[in-house]
Coordinates of C-alpha atoms and ligand atoms in Angstrom, one line a residue:
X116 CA 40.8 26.2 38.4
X117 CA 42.2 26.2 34.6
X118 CA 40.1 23.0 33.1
X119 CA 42.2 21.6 30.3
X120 CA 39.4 19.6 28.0
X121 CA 40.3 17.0 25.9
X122 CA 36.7 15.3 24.4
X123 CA 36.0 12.5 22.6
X124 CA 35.1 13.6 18.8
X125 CA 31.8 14.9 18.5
X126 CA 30.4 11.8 16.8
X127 CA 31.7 9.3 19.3
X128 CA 29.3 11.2 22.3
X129 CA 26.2 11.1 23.3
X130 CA 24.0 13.0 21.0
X131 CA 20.7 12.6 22.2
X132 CA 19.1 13.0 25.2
X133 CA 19.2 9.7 27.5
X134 CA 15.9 8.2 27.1
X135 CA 15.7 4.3 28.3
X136 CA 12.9 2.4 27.8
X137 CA 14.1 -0.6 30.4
X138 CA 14.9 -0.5 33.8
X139 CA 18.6 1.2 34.8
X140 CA 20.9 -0.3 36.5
X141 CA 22.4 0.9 39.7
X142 CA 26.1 1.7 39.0
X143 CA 26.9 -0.1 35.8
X144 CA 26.6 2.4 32.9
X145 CA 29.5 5.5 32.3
X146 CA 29.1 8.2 30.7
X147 CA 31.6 9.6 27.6
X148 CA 34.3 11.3 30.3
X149 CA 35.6 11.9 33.3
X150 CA 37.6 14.5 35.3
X151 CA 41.5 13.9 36.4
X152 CA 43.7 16.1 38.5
X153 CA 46.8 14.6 39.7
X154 CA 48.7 15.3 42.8
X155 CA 52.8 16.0 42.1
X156 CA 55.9 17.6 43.7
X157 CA 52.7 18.7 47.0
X158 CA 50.4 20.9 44.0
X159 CA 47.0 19.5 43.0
X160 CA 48.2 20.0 38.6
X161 CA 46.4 19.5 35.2
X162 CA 43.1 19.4 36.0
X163 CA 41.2 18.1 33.0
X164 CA 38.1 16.2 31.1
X165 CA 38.9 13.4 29.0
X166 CA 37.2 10.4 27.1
X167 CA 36.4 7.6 30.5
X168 CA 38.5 4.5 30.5
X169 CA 41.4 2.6 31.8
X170 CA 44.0 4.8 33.7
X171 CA 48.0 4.1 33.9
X172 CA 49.2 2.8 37.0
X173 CA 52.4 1.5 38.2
X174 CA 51.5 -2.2 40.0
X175 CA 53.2 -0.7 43.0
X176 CA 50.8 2.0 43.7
X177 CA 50.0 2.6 47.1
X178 CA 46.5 2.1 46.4
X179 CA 46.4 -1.0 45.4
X180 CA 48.7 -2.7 48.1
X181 CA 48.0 -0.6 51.3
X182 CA 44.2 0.8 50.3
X183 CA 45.1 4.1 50.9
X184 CA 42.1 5.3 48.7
X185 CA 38.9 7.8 49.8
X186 CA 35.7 8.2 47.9
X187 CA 32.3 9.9 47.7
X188 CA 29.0 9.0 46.3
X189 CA 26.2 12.2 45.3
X190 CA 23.9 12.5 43.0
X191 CA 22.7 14.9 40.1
X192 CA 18.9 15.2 38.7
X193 CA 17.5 16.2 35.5
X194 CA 14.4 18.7 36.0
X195 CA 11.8 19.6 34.7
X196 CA 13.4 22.7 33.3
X197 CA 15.3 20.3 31.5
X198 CA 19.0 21.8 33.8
X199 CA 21.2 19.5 35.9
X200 CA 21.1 20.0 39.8
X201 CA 23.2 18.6 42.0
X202 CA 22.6 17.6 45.4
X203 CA 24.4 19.2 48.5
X204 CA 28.0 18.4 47.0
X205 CA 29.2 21.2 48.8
X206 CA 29.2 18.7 51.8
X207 CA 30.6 15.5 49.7
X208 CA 33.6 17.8 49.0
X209 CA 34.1 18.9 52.9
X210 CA 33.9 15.4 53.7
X211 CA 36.4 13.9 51.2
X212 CA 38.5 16.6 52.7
X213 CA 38.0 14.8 56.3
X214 CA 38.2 11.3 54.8
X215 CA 41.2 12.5 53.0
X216 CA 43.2 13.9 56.5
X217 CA 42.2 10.6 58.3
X218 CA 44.1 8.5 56.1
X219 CA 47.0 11.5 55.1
X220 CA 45.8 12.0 51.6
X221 CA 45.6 15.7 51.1
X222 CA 42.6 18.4 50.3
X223 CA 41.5 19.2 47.0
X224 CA 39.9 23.0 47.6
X225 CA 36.0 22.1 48.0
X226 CA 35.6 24.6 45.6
X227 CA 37.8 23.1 42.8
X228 CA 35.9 20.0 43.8
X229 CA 32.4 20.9 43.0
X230 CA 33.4 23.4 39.8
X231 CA 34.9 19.5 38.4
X232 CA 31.8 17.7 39.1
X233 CA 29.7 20.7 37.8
X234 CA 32.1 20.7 34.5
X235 CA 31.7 17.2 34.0
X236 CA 27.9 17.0 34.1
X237 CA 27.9 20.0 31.6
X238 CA 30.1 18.2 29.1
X239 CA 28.3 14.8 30.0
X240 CA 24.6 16.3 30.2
X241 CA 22.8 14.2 27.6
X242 CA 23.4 11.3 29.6
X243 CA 21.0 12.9 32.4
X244 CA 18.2 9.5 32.4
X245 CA 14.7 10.8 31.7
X246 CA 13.3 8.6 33.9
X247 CA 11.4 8.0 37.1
X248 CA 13.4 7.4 40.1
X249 CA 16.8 7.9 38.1
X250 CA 19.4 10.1 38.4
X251 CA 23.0 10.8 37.7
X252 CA 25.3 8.8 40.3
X253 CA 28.5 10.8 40.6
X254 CA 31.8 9.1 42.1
X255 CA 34.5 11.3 43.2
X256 CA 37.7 9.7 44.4
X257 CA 41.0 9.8 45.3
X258 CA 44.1 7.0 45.8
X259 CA 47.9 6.9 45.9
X260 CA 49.6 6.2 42.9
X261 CA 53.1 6.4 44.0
X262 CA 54.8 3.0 42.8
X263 CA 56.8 2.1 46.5
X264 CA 56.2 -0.8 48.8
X265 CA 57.2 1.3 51.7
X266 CA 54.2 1.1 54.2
X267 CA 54.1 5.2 54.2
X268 CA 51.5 8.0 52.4
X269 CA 51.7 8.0 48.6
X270 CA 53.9 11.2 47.7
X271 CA 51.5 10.9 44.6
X272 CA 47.8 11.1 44.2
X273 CA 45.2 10.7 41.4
X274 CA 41.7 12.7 42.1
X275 CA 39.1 11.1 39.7
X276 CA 35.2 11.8 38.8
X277 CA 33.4 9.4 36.8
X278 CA 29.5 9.4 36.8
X279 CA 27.1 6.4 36.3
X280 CA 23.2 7.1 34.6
X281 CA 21.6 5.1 37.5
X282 CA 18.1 3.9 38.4
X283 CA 17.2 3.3 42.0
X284 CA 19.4 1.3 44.0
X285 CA 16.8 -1.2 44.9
X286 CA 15.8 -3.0 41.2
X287 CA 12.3 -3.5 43.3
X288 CA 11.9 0.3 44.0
X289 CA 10.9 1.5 47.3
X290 CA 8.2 -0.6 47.8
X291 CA 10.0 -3.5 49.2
X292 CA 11.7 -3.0 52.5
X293 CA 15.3 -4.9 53.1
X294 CA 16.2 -7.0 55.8
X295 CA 19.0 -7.1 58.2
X296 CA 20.9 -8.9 60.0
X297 CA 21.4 -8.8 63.7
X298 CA 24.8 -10.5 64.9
X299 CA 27.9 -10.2 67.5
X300 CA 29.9 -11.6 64.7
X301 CA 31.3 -9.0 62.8
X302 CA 32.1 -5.0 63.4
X303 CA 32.4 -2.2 60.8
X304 CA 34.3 0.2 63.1
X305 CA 36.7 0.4 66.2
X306 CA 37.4 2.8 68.2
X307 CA 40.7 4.9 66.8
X308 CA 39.9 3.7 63.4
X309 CA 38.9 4.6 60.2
X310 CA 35.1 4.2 60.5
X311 CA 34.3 7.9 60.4
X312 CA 36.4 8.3 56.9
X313 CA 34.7 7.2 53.3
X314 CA 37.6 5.1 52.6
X315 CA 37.9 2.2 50.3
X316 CA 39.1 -0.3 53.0
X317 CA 36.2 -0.2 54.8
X318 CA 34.5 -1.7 52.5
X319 CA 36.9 -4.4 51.9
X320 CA 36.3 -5.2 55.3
X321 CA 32.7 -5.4 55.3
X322 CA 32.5 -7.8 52.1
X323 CA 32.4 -10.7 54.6
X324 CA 29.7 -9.7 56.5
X325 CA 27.5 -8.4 53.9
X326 CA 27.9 -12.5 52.0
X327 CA 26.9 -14.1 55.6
X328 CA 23.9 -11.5 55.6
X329 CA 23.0 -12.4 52.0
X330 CA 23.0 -16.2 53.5
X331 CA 21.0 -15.1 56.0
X332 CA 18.7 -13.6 53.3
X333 CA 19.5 -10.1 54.4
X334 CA 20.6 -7.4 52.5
X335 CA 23.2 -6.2 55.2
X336 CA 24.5 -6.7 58.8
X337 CA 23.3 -4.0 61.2
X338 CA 27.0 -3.2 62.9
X339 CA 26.7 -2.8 66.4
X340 CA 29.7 -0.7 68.7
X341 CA 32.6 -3.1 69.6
X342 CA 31.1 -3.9 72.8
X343 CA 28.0 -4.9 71.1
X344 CA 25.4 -2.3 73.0
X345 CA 24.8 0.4 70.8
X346 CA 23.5 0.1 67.1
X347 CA 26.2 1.9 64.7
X348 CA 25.0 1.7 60.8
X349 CA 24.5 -0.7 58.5
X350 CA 27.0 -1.3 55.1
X351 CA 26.5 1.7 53.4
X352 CA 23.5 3.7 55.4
X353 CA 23.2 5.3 58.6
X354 CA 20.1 4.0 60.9
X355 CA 17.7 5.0 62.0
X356 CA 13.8 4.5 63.4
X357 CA 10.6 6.0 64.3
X358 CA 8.8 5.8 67.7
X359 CA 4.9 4.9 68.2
X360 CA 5.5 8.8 69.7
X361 CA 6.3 9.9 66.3
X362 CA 10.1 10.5 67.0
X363 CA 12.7 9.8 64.2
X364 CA 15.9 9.1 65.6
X365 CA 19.3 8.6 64.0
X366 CA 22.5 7.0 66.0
X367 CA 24.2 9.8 67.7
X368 CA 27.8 10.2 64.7
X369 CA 30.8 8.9 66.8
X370 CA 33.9 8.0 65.5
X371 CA 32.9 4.8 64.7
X372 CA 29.9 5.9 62.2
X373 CA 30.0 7.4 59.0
X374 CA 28.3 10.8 59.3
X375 CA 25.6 10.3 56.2
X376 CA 24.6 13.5 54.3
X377 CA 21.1 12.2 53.5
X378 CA 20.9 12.2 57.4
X379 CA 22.2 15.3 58.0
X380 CA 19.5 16.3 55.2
X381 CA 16.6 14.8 57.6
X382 CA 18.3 16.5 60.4
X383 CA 18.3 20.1 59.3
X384 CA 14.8 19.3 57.6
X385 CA 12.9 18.5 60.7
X386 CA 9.7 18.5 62.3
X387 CA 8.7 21.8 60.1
X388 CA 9.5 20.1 57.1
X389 CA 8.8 16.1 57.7
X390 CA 6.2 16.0 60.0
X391 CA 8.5 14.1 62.5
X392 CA 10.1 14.9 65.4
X393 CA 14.5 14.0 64.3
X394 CA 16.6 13.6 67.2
X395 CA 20.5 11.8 67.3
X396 CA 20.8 9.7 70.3
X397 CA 23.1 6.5 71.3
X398 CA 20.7 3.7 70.4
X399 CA 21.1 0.8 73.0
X400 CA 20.2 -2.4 70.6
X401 CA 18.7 -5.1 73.6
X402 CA 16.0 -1.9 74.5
X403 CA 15.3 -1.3 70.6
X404 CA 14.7 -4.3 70.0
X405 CA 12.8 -4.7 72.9
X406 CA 10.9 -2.0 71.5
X407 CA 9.9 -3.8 68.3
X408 CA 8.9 -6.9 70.1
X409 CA 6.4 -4.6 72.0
X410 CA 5.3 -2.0 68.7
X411 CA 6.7 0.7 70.7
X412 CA 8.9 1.1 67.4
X413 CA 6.6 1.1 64.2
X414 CA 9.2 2.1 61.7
X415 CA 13.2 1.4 60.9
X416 CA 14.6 2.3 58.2
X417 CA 18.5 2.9 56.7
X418 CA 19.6 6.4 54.8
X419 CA 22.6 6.9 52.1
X420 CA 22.8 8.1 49.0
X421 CA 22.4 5.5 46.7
X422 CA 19.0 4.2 47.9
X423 CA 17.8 7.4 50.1
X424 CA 15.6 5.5 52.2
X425 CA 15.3 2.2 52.7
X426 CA 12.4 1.2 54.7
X427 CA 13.8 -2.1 57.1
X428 CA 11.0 -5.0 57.2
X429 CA 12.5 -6.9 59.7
X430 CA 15.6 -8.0 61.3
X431 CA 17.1 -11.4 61.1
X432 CA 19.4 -12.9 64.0
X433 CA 22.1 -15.6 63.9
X434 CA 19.7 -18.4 64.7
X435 CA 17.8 -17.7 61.5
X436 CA 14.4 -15.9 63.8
X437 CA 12.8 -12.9 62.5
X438 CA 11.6 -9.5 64.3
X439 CA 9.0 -7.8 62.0
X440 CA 9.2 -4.0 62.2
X441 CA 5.8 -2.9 62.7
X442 CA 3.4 -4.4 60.0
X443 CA 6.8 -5.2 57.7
X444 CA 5.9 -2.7 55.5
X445 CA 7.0 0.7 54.9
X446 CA 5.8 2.6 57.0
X447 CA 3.9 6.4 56.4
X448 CA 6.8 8.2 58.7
X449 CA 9.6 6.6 56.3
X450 CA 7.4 7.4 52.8
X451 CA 6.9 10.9 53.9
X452 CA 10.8 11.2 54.6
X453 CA 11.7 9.8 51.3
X454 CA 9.3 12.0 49.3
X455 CA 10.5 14.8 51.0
X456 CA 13.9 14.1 50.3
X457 CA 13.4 12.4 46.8
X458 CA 10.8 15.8 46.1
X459 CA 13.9 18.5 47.1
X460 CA 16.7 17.0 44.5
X461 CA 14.0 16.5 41.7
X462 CA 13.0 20.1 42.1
X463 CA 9.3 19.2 42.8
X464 CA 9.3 20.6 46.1
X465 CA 11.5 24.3 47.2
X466 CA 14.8 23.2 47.8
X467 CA 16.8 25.3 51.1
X468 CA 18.9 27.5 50.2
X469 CA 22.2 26.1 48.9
X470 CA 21.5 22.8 48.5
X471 CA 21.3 22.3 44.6
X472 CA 24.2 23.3 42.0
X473 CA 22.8 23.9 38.9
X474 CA 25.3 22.6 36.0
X475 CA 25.9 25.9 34.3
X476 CA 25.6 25.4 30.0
X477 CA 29.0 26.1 28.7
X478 CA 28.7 27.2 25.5
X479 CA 30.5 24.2 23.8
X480 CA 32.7 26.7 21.6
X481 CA 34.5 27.6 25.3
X482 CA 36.2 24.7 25.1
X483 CA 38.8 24.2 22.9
X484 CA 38.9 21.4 20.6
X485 CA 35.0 21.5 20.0
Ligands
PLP712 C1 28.5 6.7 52.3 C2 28.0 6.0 53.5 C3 26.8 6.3 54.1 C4 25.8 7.2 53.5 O1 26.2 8.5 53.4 P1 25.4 9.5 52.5 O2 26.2 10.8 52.5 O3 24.0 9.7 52.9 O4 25.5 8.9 51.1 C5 26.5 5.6 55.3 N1 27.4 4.8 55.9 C6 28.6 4.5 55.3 C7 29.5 3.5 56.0 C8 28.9 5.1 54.1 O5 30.1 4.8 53.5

C-alpha cells in the first residue's frame, strides 16, 4: 500500500519527546495526525496521513442514522530502547475484518491495516508518554458515509486511525478493584445478533445499563445470556475468575460475547507462563456465585484492552446487597496475570513470537513534503 503523506508543517508537531509530569488521561489527548483510506466504486483508495481533525460528512451518512460503524481498540508502548511496539495488532485487524462481514462493511487487507497503524506511530512517535502505566491507545475504525436514508449497506466507507497518549484506564491504577453489578434487567447480546462484532451500536445499547450500574455505584453491569443462566461479559471486558484450586477460567466465546484479545493473550500464555491453570467454560451465574458466598472463588476479575485487568471487588445486585470477592482486594492470581501481560507489551519480559510490531523509523526525508 502507496501512503500518500500530507503533514502538518514541521513547527506545528510535536518536537519533543512526550514527557508529562501529571497524570494522563484515558482517551482524551490526540496526537498531530491520523490515517484515512476511503472506500469508492468497491476499491479501498487514497490511503494517506494527514494533520487530525474534523472530517466531511454528508448528514445522511449511513453511520450516523443506521450505526453501521465497526471499531478496534490496541495499544502501542514506548521501550526502553526508546522504539514503538505494538501489541498483537495482527489480531485487531483479523477481527475488524469479522466485525466488518457481520454488519456488511467490507475487509481492509490485515496487512494494509497494520502497515497504517505502524505508519502512523512512526510519523506520530514523539507523542509515545514516558510514563509509568502509559501507553499509546490506537483506534482504528470504520463507518458508512454514503449520504442515503435507504435502510441498506453504505456503498461508501471511510477507514480511520487516530491515536490517544493515554494513562491507565482506571485514574486510581490497579490497585482499586471495580464493582459490578448483578441484574436480570438488561442484556448486551442476543442470540443472532451483533454481540460477537466490535460495532459501535453495541455500545449505544449498553449506555443505559452502564448509568443504572453507576447508580448502583458500580462501574458496569455483568451481562448475563438472554435466559439469565450463564455469565457473558461485562461493558467492555470479557470475565473471568479464579478457583480456590488455582483455575482461571474465562466464559466459553459464543456468539453472544466479544472474543477479547487480552484473553486470548492469557489463553495461549497459560499455566507455563502465569502460574495458573486457563480454561474457557460456560459459567452458570446462581453456582458462581454460590461459589463466592462459600470462598470456593477467591478472585474475579474483567480483561480488555483499555484497563488489561481489572481485579472485581465485589458484585452489587438490584436490591442494593453486596458479595465481596474473596478479601475484596486484588488478588495474587489476578496481579501475576496483569504483570505478565503488562511485562510482555513493555518489553520487560520476552514477548512470543509475533506479538509486538516494532514501528520501523522512516527516515523523514521518504516522505515527501518533509
Ligand atoms: C473490545 C471489547 C472487549 C475487550 O477486547 P480486547 O481485545 O481485549 O480489548 C471485551 N468486550 C467487549 C464487548 C468489547 O467491545
Amino acid at each position: 500500500m502507496d501512503i500518500r503523506y500530507q503533514l502538518k508543517p514541521r513547527a506545528a508537531r510535536r518536537q519533543k519527546p512526550f514527557l508529562p509530569d501529571g497524570p494522563l488521561p484515558f482517551g482524551q489527548l490526540r496526537t498531530d495526525h491520523m490515517f484515512l483510506m476511503d472506500y469508492v466504486d468497491g476499491r479501498w483508495i487514497d490511503p494517506r496521513i494527514v494533520p487530525y481533525g474534523p472530517l466531511a460528512l454528508a448528514p445522511g451518512a449511513v453511520a450516523l442514522h443506521y450505526a453501521q460503524e465497526i471499531f478496534e481498540g490496541a495499544k502501542a508502548f514506548l521501550h526502553e530502547d526508546g522504539e514503538i511496539h505494538a501489541f498483537r495488532i495482527d489480531k485487531n485487524a483479523a477481527r475488524l475484518n469479522r466485525s466488518g462481514a457481520g454488519v456488511l462493511i467490507p475487509p481492509i487487507p490485515e496487512d494494509d491495516q497494520v502497515q497504517a497503524i505502524l505508519s502512523l506511530l512512526d510519523v506520530d512517535r514523539l507523542w509515545a508518554p514516558h510514563q509509568e502505566g502509559a501507553s499509546l491507545y490506537i483506534r482504528p475504525f470504520v463507518f458508512g458515509t454514503q449520504d442515503s436514508l435507504g435502510v441498506k449497506p453504505s456503498s461508501r466507507y471511510t477507514f480511520c486511525v487516530f491515536l490517544s497518549p493515554s494513562g491507565p484506564y482506571y485514574p486510581a491504577g490497579f490497585r482499586e478493584p471495580v464493582k459490578l453489578l448483578v441484574t436480570r434487567r438488561f442484556h448486551r447480546a442476543a442470540p443472532g445478533g451483533t454481540g460477537a462484532f466490535k460495532t459501535g451500536g453495541n455500545y449505544a445499547a449498553s449506555l443505559m445499563a452502564g448509568h443504572v450500574a453507576h447508580e448502583h455505584g458500580a462501574s458496569q453491569v455483568l451481562f448475563l445470556d438472554v435466559t439469565d443462566t450463564y455469565i457473558e461479559e461485562a461493558g467492555a471486558m470479557n470475565h473471568f475468575h479464579v478457583t480456590r484450586a488455582g483455575e482461571l477460567l474465562i466464559p466459553t466465546f459464543t456468539e453472544t460475547i466479544l472474543r477479547s484479545i487480552t484473553s486470548e493473550s492469557v489463553l495461549e500464555l497459560g499455566e507455563r507462563h502465569l502460574g495458573v491453570r486457563v480454561r474457557q467454560d460456560r459459567i452458570p451465574v446462581e453456582q458462581f456465585l454460590d461459589d463466592v458466598r462459600s470462598g470456593a472463588i477467591t478472585e474475579a476479575g474483567g480483561f480488555g484492552t483499555a484497563a488489561v485487568v481489572s481485579a472485581v471487588g465485589s458484585y452489587v445486585f438490584d436490591d442494593a446487597t453486596e458479595l465481596r470477592v474473596g478479601d475484596g482486594h486484588i488478588g495474587p492470581h489476578t496481579r501475576k496475570v496483569y504483570e505478565a501481560l503488562t511485562g510482555i507489551q513493555r518489553g520487560k519480559r520476552p514477548a512470543p513470537e509475533g506479538w509486538l510490531f516494532l514501528a520501523k523509523r522512516v527516515e523523514s526525508t521518504a516522505r515527501p513534503g518533509e
